[in-house]
CSV table of C-alpha atoms in Angstrom, one decimal:
chain,number,residue,atom,x,y,z
A,4,MET,CA,149.3,-84.5,134.1
A,5,ASP,CA,151.0,-87.4,135.9
A,6,SER,CA,147.6,-89.2,136.5
A,7,MET,CA,146.6,-88.7,132.8
A,8,LEU,CA,149.7,-90.4,131.4
A,9,ILE,CA,149.7,-93.2,133.9
A,10,GLY,CA,146.0,-93.9,133.5
A,11,SER,CA,146.4,-94.2,129.7
A,12,PHE,CA,147.9,-97.7,130.1
A,13,PRO,CA,145.4,-100.5,130.7
A,14,ARG,CA,145.7,-102.6,133.8
A,15,PRO,CA,144.3,-106.0,134.6
A,16,SER,CA,142.0,-104.5,137.2
A,17,SER,CA,140.6,-102.1,134.7
A,18,LEU,CA,139.1,-104.7,132.4
A,19,GLY,CA,135.3,-105.1,132.6
A,20,ILE,CA,133.4,-108.3,133.5
A,21,GLY,CA,132.5,-109.0,129.9
A,22,GLY,CA,136.0,-108.6,128.8
A,23,ARG,CA,137.3,-111.2,131.2
A,24,GLU,CA,134.6,-113.7,130.1
A,25,ARG,CA,135.6,-113.2,126.4
A,26,ALA,CA,139.3,-113.7,127.3
A,27,ASP,CA,138.4,-117.0,129.2
A,28,ARG,CA,136.5,-118.4,126.2
A,29,PHE,CA,139.4,-117.4,123.8
A,30,GLN,CA,141.9,-119.2,126.0
A,31,LYS,CA,139.8,-122.4,126.3
A,32,ALA,CA,139.2,-122.6,122.6
A,33,PHE,CA,142.6,-121.8,121.1
A,34,ILE,CA,145.4,-122.2,123.7
A,35,PRO,CA,146.3,-125.2,125.7
A,36,ARG,CA,146.0,-124.7,129.4
A,37,SER,CA,149.6,-125.7,130.4
A,38,HIS,CA,151.1,-123.7,127.6
A,39,LEU,CA,148.8,-120.8,128.4
A,40,VAL,CA,149.9,-120.7,132.0
A,41,VAL,CA,153.6,-120.7,131.1
A,42,LYS,CA,153.2,-118.3,128.2
A,43,PHE,CA,151.0,-116.0,130.1
A,44,SER,CA,153.3,-115.9,133.1
A,45,ARG,CA,156.4,-115.2,131.0
A,46,CYS,CA,154.7,-112.7,128.7
A,47,GLY,CA,152.8,-111.1,131.5
A,48,ALA,CA,155.9,-110.5,133.6
A,49,ARG,CA,157.8,-109.1,130.6
A,50,ASN,CA,154.9,-106.8,129.6
A,51,ILE,CA,154.5,-105.6,133.2
A,52,LEU,CA,158.2,-104.8,133.4
A,53,GLU,CA,158.2,-103.0,130.0
A,54,ARG,CA,155.1,-101.0,131.0
A,55,GLN,CA,156.6,-100.1,134.3
A,56,SER,CA,159.8,-99.0,132.6
A,57,ASP,CA,157.8,-96.9,130.0
A,58,ILE,CA,155.8,-95.3,132.8
A,59,ARG,CA,159.0,-94.4,134.8
A,60,SER,CA,160.6,-92.9,131.7
A,61,GLN,CA,157.5,-90.9,130.8
A,62,GLN,CA,157.2,-89.7,134.4
A,63,HIS,CA,160.9,-88.6,134.2
A,64,LEU,CA,160.3,-86.8,131.0
A,65,LEU,CA,157.2,-85.2,132.4
A,66,GLU,CA,159.0,-84.0,135.5
A,67,GLN,CA,161.7,-82.5,133.3
A,68,SER,CA,159.1,-80.7,131.1
A,69,ILE,CA,157.4,-79.3,134.2
A,70,ARG,CA,160.7,-78.0,135.6
A,71,SER,CA,161.6,-76.5,132.3
A,72,PHE,CA,158.2,-74.8,132.0
A,73,GLU,CA,158.5,-73.4,135.5
A,74,GLU,CA,161.9,-72.0,134.9
A,75,ARG,CA,160.8,-70.3,131.7
A,76,THR,CA,157.7,-68.9,133.5
A,77,LYS,CA,159.9,-67.4,136.2
A,78,PHE,CA,162.3,-66.0,133.6
A,79,TYR,CA,159.5,-64.3,131.7
A,80,LYS,CA,158.0,-62.9,134.9
A,81,ARG,CA,161.3,-61.4,135.9
A,82,HIS,CA,161.8,-60.0,132.3
A,83,ASP,CA,158.3,-58.5,132.2
A,84,LYS,CA,158.8,-56.9,135.7
A,85,THR,CA,162.2,-55.5,134.5
A,86,CYS,CA,160.6,-54.0,131.4
A,87,LEU,CA,157.8,-52.5,133.4
A,88,VAL,CA,160.1,-50.9,136.0
A,89,ASN,CA,162.4,-49.6,133.2
A,90,ALA,CA,159.4,-48.2,131.3
A,91,ALA,CA,158.0,-46.5,134.3
A,92,SER,CA,161.4,-45.0,135.3
A,93,GLY,CA,162.2,-43.8,131.7
A,94,TYR,CA,165.2,-46.2,131.2
A,95,PRO,CA,165.6,-48.4,128.1
A,96,LEU,CA,163.5,-51.5,128.2
A,97,GLU,CA,166.4,-53.8,127.6
A,98,SER,CA,168.4,-52.5,130.5
A,99,LYS,CA,168.1,-53.1,134.2
A,100,PRO,CA,167.1,-50.3,136.6
A,101,GLU,CA,169.7,-51.5,139.1
A,102,ALA,CA,172.3,-50.1,136.8
A,103,TYR,CA,170.9,-46.6,137.3
A,104,LYS,CA,170.5,-46.9,141.0
A,105,PRO,CA,173.1,-45.3,143.3
A,106,LYS,CA,175.6,-48.0,144.3
A,107,SER,CA,176.5,-46.3,147.6
A,108,ILE,CA,175.5,-43.6,150.1
A,109,TRP,CA,178.0,-41.3,148.5
A,110,ASP,CA,176.4,-41.7,145.0
A,111,SER,CA,173.0,-41.0,146.5
A,112,LEU,CA,174.4,-37.9,148.2
A,113,LYS,CA,175.9,-36.7,145.0
A,114,ASN,CA,172.6,-37.2,143.1
A,115,SER,CA,170.8,-35.2,145.8
A,116,LEU,CA,173.3,-32.4,145.7
A,117,ALA,CA,173.1,-32.3,141.9
A,118,ALA,CA,169.3,-32.0,142.0
A,119,PHE,CA,169.4,-29.2,144.6
A,120,TYR,CA,172.1,-27.4,142.6
A,121,ARG,CA,169.8,-27.3,139.6
A,122,PHE,CA,166.8,-26.4,141.8
A,123,SER,CA,168.7,-23.4,143.3
A,124,ARG,CA,169.4,-21.9,139.8
A,125,PRO,CA,173.2,-21.4,140.5
A,126,HIS,CA,173.7,-18.5,138.1
A,127,THR,CA,171.2,-16.4,140.3
A,128,VAL,CA,172.9,-17.6,143.5
A,129,ILE,CA,176.4,-16.5,142.2
A,130,GLY,CA,174.9,-13.2,141.1
A,131,THR,CA,173.3,-12.5,144.4
A,132,ALA,CA,176.4,-13.4,146.5
A,133,LEU,CA,178.7,-11.4,144.2
A,134,SER,CA,176.5,-8.4,144.1
A,135,ILE,CA,176.2,-8.2,147.9
A,136,MET,CA,179.9,-8.5,148.4
A,137,SER,CA,180.6,-5.9,145.7
A,138,VAL,CA,178.1,-3.4,147.1
A,139,SER,CA,179.4,-3.9,150.6
A,140,LEU,CA,182.8,-2.8,149.5
A,141,LEU,CA,181.4,0.5,148.4
A,142,ALA,CA,181.0,1.3,152.1
A,143,VAL,CA,184.7,0.8,152.8
A,144,GLU,CA,186.4,4.2,153.2
A,145,ARG,CA,189.8,3.2,154.5
A,146,LEU,CA,191.8,0.0,154.9
A,147,SER,CA,191.0,-0.3,158.6
A,148,ASP,CA,187.3,-0.8,157.7
A,149,ILE,CA,188.1,-4.3,156.4
A,150,SER,CA,187.8,-6.0,159.7
A,151,PRO,CA,186.3,-9.2,161.2
A,152,LEU,CA,183.2,-7.0,161.9
A,153,PHE,CA,182.9,-6.2,158.2
A,154,PHE,CA,183.2,-9.8,157.2
A,155,THR,CA,180.6,-10.9,159.7
A,156,GLY,CA,178.2,-8.3,158.4
A,157,VAL,CA,178.8,-9.5,154.8
A,158,VAL,CA,178.3,-13.1,155.7
A,159,GLU,CA,175.1,-12.4,157.5
A,160,ALA,CA,173.7,-10.5,154.5
A,161,VAL,CA,174.9,-13.1,151.9
A,162,VAL,CA,173.4,-16.1,153.8
A,163,ALA,CA,170.1,-14.4,154.5
A,164,ALA,CA,169.8,-13.2,150.8
A,165,LEU,CA,170.8,-16.6,149.4
A,166,LEU,CA,168.1,-18.3,151.5
A,167,MET,CA,165.5,-15.8,150.1
A,168,ASN,CA,166.9,-16.3,146.6
A,169,ILE,CA,166.3,-20.0,146.7
A,170,TYR,CA,162.8,-19.4,148.0
A,171,ILE,CA,162.0,-17.1,145.0
A,172,VAL,CA,163.5,-19.4,142.3
A,173,GLY,CA,161.9,-22.4,144.0
A,174,LEU,CA,158.5,-20.8,144.1
A,175,ASN,CA,158.8,-19.9,140.5
A,176,GLN,CA,159.5,-23.5,139.6
A,177,LEU,CA,156.6,-24.7,141.6
A,178,SER,CA,154.3,-22.3,139.7
A,179,ASP,CA,155.8,-23.2,136.3
A,180,ILE,CA,156.0,-27.0,136.4
A,181,ASP,CA,154.1,-27.5,133.2
A,182,ILE,CA,155.9,-24.6,131.4
A,183,ASP,CA,159.3,-26.0,132.5
A,184,LYS,CA,158.5,-29.4,131.1
A,185,VAL,CA,158.6,-27.6,127.7
A,186,ASN,CA,161.3,-24.9,128.4
A,187,LYS,CA,163.5,-26.4,131.1
A,188,PRO,CA,162.8,-30.2,131.4
A,189,TYR,CA,166.1,-30.7,133.3
A,190,LEU,CA,164.9,-28.9,136.4
A,191,PRO,CA,164.1,-31.3,139.3
A,192,LEU,CA,160.3,-30.5,139.6
A,193,ALA,CA,159.8,-30.6,135.8
A,194,SER,CA,161.8,-33.9,135.5
A,195,GLY,CA,160.1,-35.6,138.4
A,196,GLU,CA,163.2,-35.8,140.6
A,197,TYR,CA,161.4,-33.6,143.2
A,198,SER,CA,157.8,-34.0,144.1
A,199,VAL,CA,155.6,-31.0,144.6
A,200,ALA,CA,155.6,-31.7,148.4
A,201,THR,CA,159.4,-31.7,148.4
A,202,GLY,CA,159.5,-28.3,146.5
A,203,VAL,CA,157.0,-26.8,149.0
A,204,MET,CA,159.0,-28.1,151.9
A,205,ILE,CA,162.2,-26.5,150.5
A,206,VAL,CA,160.8,-23.1,149.7
A,207,THR,CA,158.9,-22.9,153.0
A,208,SER,CA,161.9,-23.8,155.2
A,209,PHE,CA,164.3,-21.5,153.3
A,210,SER,CA,161.9,-18.5,153.6
A,211,ILE,CA,161.5,-19.1,157.3
A,212,LEU,CA,165.3,-19.4,157.8
A,213,SER,CA,165.9,-16.3,155.8
A,214,PHE,CA,163.5,-14.2,157.9
A,215,TRP,CA,164.8,-15.7,161.1
A,216,LEU,CA,168.4,-14.8,160.3
A,217,GLY,CA,167.4,-11.3,159.2
A,218,TRP,CA,165.5,-10.8,162.4
A,219,ILE,CA,168.2,-12.0,164.8
A,220,VAL,CA,170.9,-10.0,163.0
A,221,GLY,CA,168.9,-6.9,163.9
A,222,SER,CA,169.6,-4.9,160.7
A,223,TRP,CA,166.6,-3.1,159.5
A,224,PRO,CA,168.0,-2.5,155.9
A,225,LEU,CA,168.7,-6.2,155.7
A,226,PHE,CA,165.3,-7.3,157.1
A,227,TRP,CA,163.3,-4.9,154.8
A,228,ALA,CA,165.3,-6.1,151.8
A,229,LEU,CA,164.2,-9.6,152.6
A,230,VAL,CA,160.6,-8.6,153.1
A,231,ILE,CA,160.4,-6.7,149.8
A,232,SER,CA,162.1,-9.4,147.9
A,233,PHE,CA,159.7,-12.0,149.4
A,234,LEU,CA,156.7,-10.0,148.4
A,235,LEU,CA,157.8,-9.2,144.9
A,236,GLY,CA,159.1,-12.7,144.3
A,237,THR,CA,155.8,-14.2,145.5
A,238,ALA,CA,153.7,-11.8,143.4
A,239,TYR,CA,155.8,-12.5,140.4
A,240,SER,CA,155.2,-16.3,140.4
A,241,ILE,CA,152.3,-17.4,142.5
A,242,ASP,CA,149.1,-18.1,140.6
A,243,LEU,CA,146.5,-16.2,142.6
A,244,PRO,CA,143.9,-13.5,141.6
A,245,LEU,CA,145.7,-10.2,140.8
A,246,LEU,CA,149.1,-11.9,141.1
A,247,ARG,CA,151.4,-14.0,138.9
A,248,TRP,CA,152.8,-10.7,137.5
A,249,LYS,CA,155.2,-12.6,135.2
A,250,ARG,CA,152.3,-12.8,132.8
A,251,PHE,CA,152.6,-9.1,132.1
A,252,ALA,CA,155.9,-8.1,130.5
A,253,VAL,CA,156.3,-4.6,131.9
A,254,VAL,CA,155.3,-5.6,135.5
A,255,ALA,CA,157.5,-8.6,135.4
A,256,ALA,CA,160.5,-6.5,134.2
A,257,MET,CA,159.8,-4.0,137.0
A,258,CYS,CA,159.9,-6.7,139.7
A,259,ILE,CA,163.3,-7.8,138.5
A,260,VAL,CA,164.6,-4.2,138.3
A,261,VAL,CA,163.4,-3.3,141.8
A,262,VAL,CA,165.1,-6.4,143.4
A,263,ARG,CA,168.3,-6.6,141.3
A,264,ALA,CA,169.0,-2.9,140.8
A,265,VAL,CA,167.5,-1.0,143.7
A,266,ILE,CA,167.1,-3.3,146.7
A,267,VAL,CA,170.5,-5.1,146.3
A,268,GLN,CA,172.4,-1.8,145.8
A,269,LEU,CA,170.7,0.4,148.4
A,270,ALA,CA,169.6,-2.0,151.1
A,271,PHE,CA,172.9,-4.0,151.4
A,272,PHE,CA,175.0,-0.9,151.2
A,273,LEU,CA,173.0,0.6,154.1
A,274,HIS,CA,173.3,-2.6,156.0
A,275,ILE,CA,177.1,-2.2,156.1
A,276,GLN,CA,177.0,1.5,156.3
A,277,THR,CA,174.5,1.9,159.1
A,278,HIS,CA,174.3,-1.4,160.9
A,279,VAL,CA,178.0,-2.6,160.7
A,280,TYR,CA,179.9,0.7,160.7
A,281,LYS,CA,177.2,2.7,162.6
A,282,ARG,CA,177.6,5.6,160.1
A,283,PRO,CA,174.9,7.9,158.7
A,284,ALA,CA,173.3,6.9,155.4
A,285,VAL,CA,175.2,8.5,152.5
A,286,PHE,CA,174.5,8.0,148.8
A,287,SER,CA,177.9,8.2,147.3
A,288,ARG,CA,178.8,8.6,143.6
A,289,PRO,CA,179.8,4.9,143.2
A,290,LEU,CA,176.5,3.8,144.8
A,291,ILE,CA,174.5,6.0,142.4
A,292,PHE,CA,176.5,4.7,139.4
A,293,ALA,CA,176.0,1.0,140.6
A,294,THR,CA,172.2,1.6,140.9
A,295,ALA,CA,171.9,3.2,137.5
A,296,PHE,CA,174.1,0.7,135.7
A,297,MET,CA,172.4,-2.3,137.2
A,298,SER,CA,169.0,-0.9,136.3
A,299,PHE,CA,170.0,-1.2,132.7
A,300,PHE,CA,171.4,-4.6,133.3
A,301,SER,CA,168.4,-5.9,135.2
A,302,VAL,CA,166.1,-4.8,132.3
A,303,VAL,CA,168.3,-6.8,129.9
A,304,ILE,CA,168.1,-9.9,132.2
A,305,ALA,CA,164.4,-9.5,132.4
A,306,LEU,CA,164.0,-9.3,128.7
A,307,PHE,CA,166.6,-11.8,127.6
A,308,LYS,CA,165.6,-14.6,130.0
A,309,ASP,CA,162.3,-15.0,128.0
A,310,ILE,CA,164.0,-15.4,124.6
A,311,PRO,CA,164.9,-19.1,125.1
A,312,ASP,CA,161.5,-19.7,126.8
A,313,ILE,CA,159.3,-18.5,124.0
A,314,ASP,CA,157.8,-21.9,123.2
A,315,GLY,CA,156.4,-22.7,126.6
A,316,ASP,CA,155.3,-19.1,127.2
A,317,LYS,CA,153.2,-19.1,124.0
A,318,ILE,CA,151.6,-22.4,125.0
A,319,TYR,CA,150.7,-21.2,128.6
A,320,GLY,CA,149.8,-17.6,127.8
A,321,ILE,CA,152.8,-15.8,129.3
A,322,ARG,CA,152.8,-12.5,127.4
A,323,SER,CA,156.5,-11.8,127.5
A,324,PHE,CA,158.2,-9.2,125.2
A,325,SER,CA,159.7,-12.1,123.2
A,326,VAL,CA,156.2,-13.3,122.5
A,327,HIS,CA,155.0,-9.8,121.6
A,328,LEU,CA,157.9,-8.5,119.6
A,329,GLY,CA,159.8,-11.6,118.5
A,330,GLN,CA,163.1,-13.0,119.6
A,331,LYS,CA,165.3,-11.1,117.2
A,332,ARG,CA,164.0,-7.6,118.1
A,333,VAL,CA,164.2,-8.3,121.8
A,334,PHE,CA,167.7,-9.6,121.4
A,335,TRP,CA,169.0,-6.4,119.7
A,336,ILE,CA,167.1,-4.3,122.2
A,337,CYS,CA,169.1,-6.1,125.0
A,338,ILE,CA,172.4,-5.5,123.1
A,339,ALA,CA,171.6,-1.8,122.6
A,340,LEU,CA,170.8,-1.3,126.3
A,341,LEU,CA,174.0,-3.0,127.4
A,342,GLU,CA,176.1,-1.0,125.0
A,343,MET,CA,174.5,2.2,126.2
A,344,ALA,CA,175.2,1.2,129.8
A,345,TYR,CA,178.9,0.5,128.9
A,346,GLY,CA,179.0,3.9,127.2
A,347,VAL,CA,177.8,5.6,130.4
A,348,ALA,CA,180.3,3.6,132.4
A,349,LEU,CA,183.1,4.8,130.2
A,350,LEU,CA,182.1,8.5,130.8
A,351,VAL,CA,181.9,7.9,134.6
A,352,GLY,CA,185.4,6.3,134.5
A,353,LEU,CA,186.9,9.1,132.5
A,354,SER,CA,185.5,11.6,135.1
A,355,SER,CA,187.1,9.9,138.0
A,356,CYS,CA,189.6,11.9,140.1
A,357,CYS,CA,191.7,8.8,140.8
A,358,LEU,CA,194.1,7.8,138.0
A,359,TRP,CA,194.0,4.1,138.9
A,360,SER,CA,190.2,4.0,139.0
A,361,ARG,CA,190.0,5.8,135.7
A,362,VAL,CA,192.4,3.4,133.9
A,363,ILE,CA,190.8,0.2,135.3
A,364,THR,CA,187.2,1.2,134.8
A,365,VAL,CA,187.6,2.6,131.3
A,366,LEU,CA,189.7,-0.3,130.1
A,367,GLY,CA,187.5,-2.9,131.8
A,368,HIS,CA,184.2,-1.5,130.4
A,369,ALA,CA,185.8,-1.1,126.9
A,370,ILE,CA,186.8,-4.7,126.9
A,371,LEU,CA,183.4,-5.9,128.1
A,372,ALA,CA,181.6,-3.7,125.5
A,373,THR,CA,183.8,-5.0,122.7
A,374,THR,CA,183.4,-8.6,123.7
A,375,LEU,CA,179.6,-8.2,123.8
A,376,TRP,CA,179.4,-6.7,120.4
A,377,ARG,CA,181.7,-9.3,118.7
A,378,ARG,CA,179.7,-12.1,120.4
A,379,ALA,CA,176.4,-10.6,119.3
A,380,LYS,CA,177.4,-10.3,115.6
A,381,SER,CA,178.1,-14.0,115.4
A,382,PHE,CA,175.0,-15.1,117.3
A,383,ASP,CA,172.6,-17.6,115.8
A,384,LEU,CA,169.0,-17.0,116.9
A,385,SER,CA,167.7,-20.2,115.3
A,386,ASN,CA,169.8,-22.4,117.7
A,387,LYS,CA,168.1,-22.8,121.1
A,388,ALA,CA,171.3,-24.0,122.6
A,389,ALA,CA,173.1,-20.9,121.4
A,390,ILE,CA,170.4,-18.7,122.9
A,391,THR,CA,170.8,-20.4,126.3
A,392,SER,CA,174.6,-20.1,126.0
A,393,PHE,CA,174.3,-16.3,125.2
A,394,TYR,CA,172.0,-15.9,128.2
A,395,MET,CA,174.6,-17.4,130.5
A,396,PHE,CA,177.1,-15.1,128.8
A,397,ILE,CA,175.0,-12.1,129.9
A,398,TRP,CA,175.2,-13.4,133.4
A,399,LYS,CA,179.0,-13.6,133.1
A,400,LEU,CA,179.0,-9.9,132.1
A,401,PHE,CA,176.8,-9.2,135.1
A,402,TYR,CA,179.4,-10.9,137.4
A,403,ALA,CA,182.3,-9.0,135.7
A,404,GLU,CA,180.5,-5.7,136.3
A,405,TYR,CA,180.3,-6.4,140.0
A,406,LEU,CA,184.1,-6.9,140.0
A,407,LEU,CA,184.5,-3.4,138.5
A,408,ILE,CA,181.9,-1.5,140.6
A,409,PRO,CA,184.0,-1.4,143.9
A,410,LEU,CA,186.8,0.2,141.8
A,411,VAL,CA,184.6,3.1,140.7
A,412,ARG,CA,185.7,6.2,142.7
């Protein structure tokens, strides 16, 4: 560009031979020689200075234009890159991704813990821990039984079971990534926060740790509880021939009932009774009640959990009861089963020989049954957020029941 502008002004050296000859003839014919020399010298010097000044000013303008062009080019490149990064990461195009990046190690740690919290499905973690502690108390016969040995046995069982619980819910998420993008897009695998490799690493390491802890504890009831839970949890979720039992409504419900109602009650009670206290296996009245009541409750959880997931289940061929019977019918079946269970619990409480147990269990179950019925009457099935909220309410009733079970005598 510089050379093009500078070269546009004629220079004496650029004139051709014929041009010089015509200029000489013109000077000889019309301009006196002495005047010509003076005039030419003055005009020539002034023209040269003007041309040089023009050239310098145009060079300056050209340099400014080039610098301005380069600055605009760099700006647009940065802007395009910002938009591309934001579009790929899901942030608004006009915002900078740096605003969404953790500003410190502490922020990064909090984000990682939040993702793992969602991956672990905390309502199932709370339910598992609370159920094991509650059932373990059924083995306590006198105040002296509550000892450091008892707490050690409970902690061993809770930690091993929670490790296995995270394996089971994690494997289910690995198998349901596409479904969860419809039903639960906030989960780490469905949202892309976790890669498949990360999910596989977590579930593999947690299952190994669970079996390792169960083995070194040396409690056969605990170890077999982990084995059966592992087998049923794997068969429920993994997409292999003859497996992925969650596709079949009855089989899926039976898997949940066996783990939540039978394995948790019997295996962890026997872990405390036989391994910690070294007593013979005894199936007491409270244990039988807990197993029967939680059988009802586990069926309700198995049925209700598919009500908010009906859209994704229809798309991917999961033949749940909600898909077969409809959300409304399944909802009222769940309410009826729970009310029946509370009715049985009232009868068991009334038949207790201990006055304090009778008062607490009857009053407690009556309050829970009434609360459930009042909440169900005002429930809106057309609102998906309300369905999810009611499902979490069912889990709160589940927790409350495990607070009452140790008081059944």
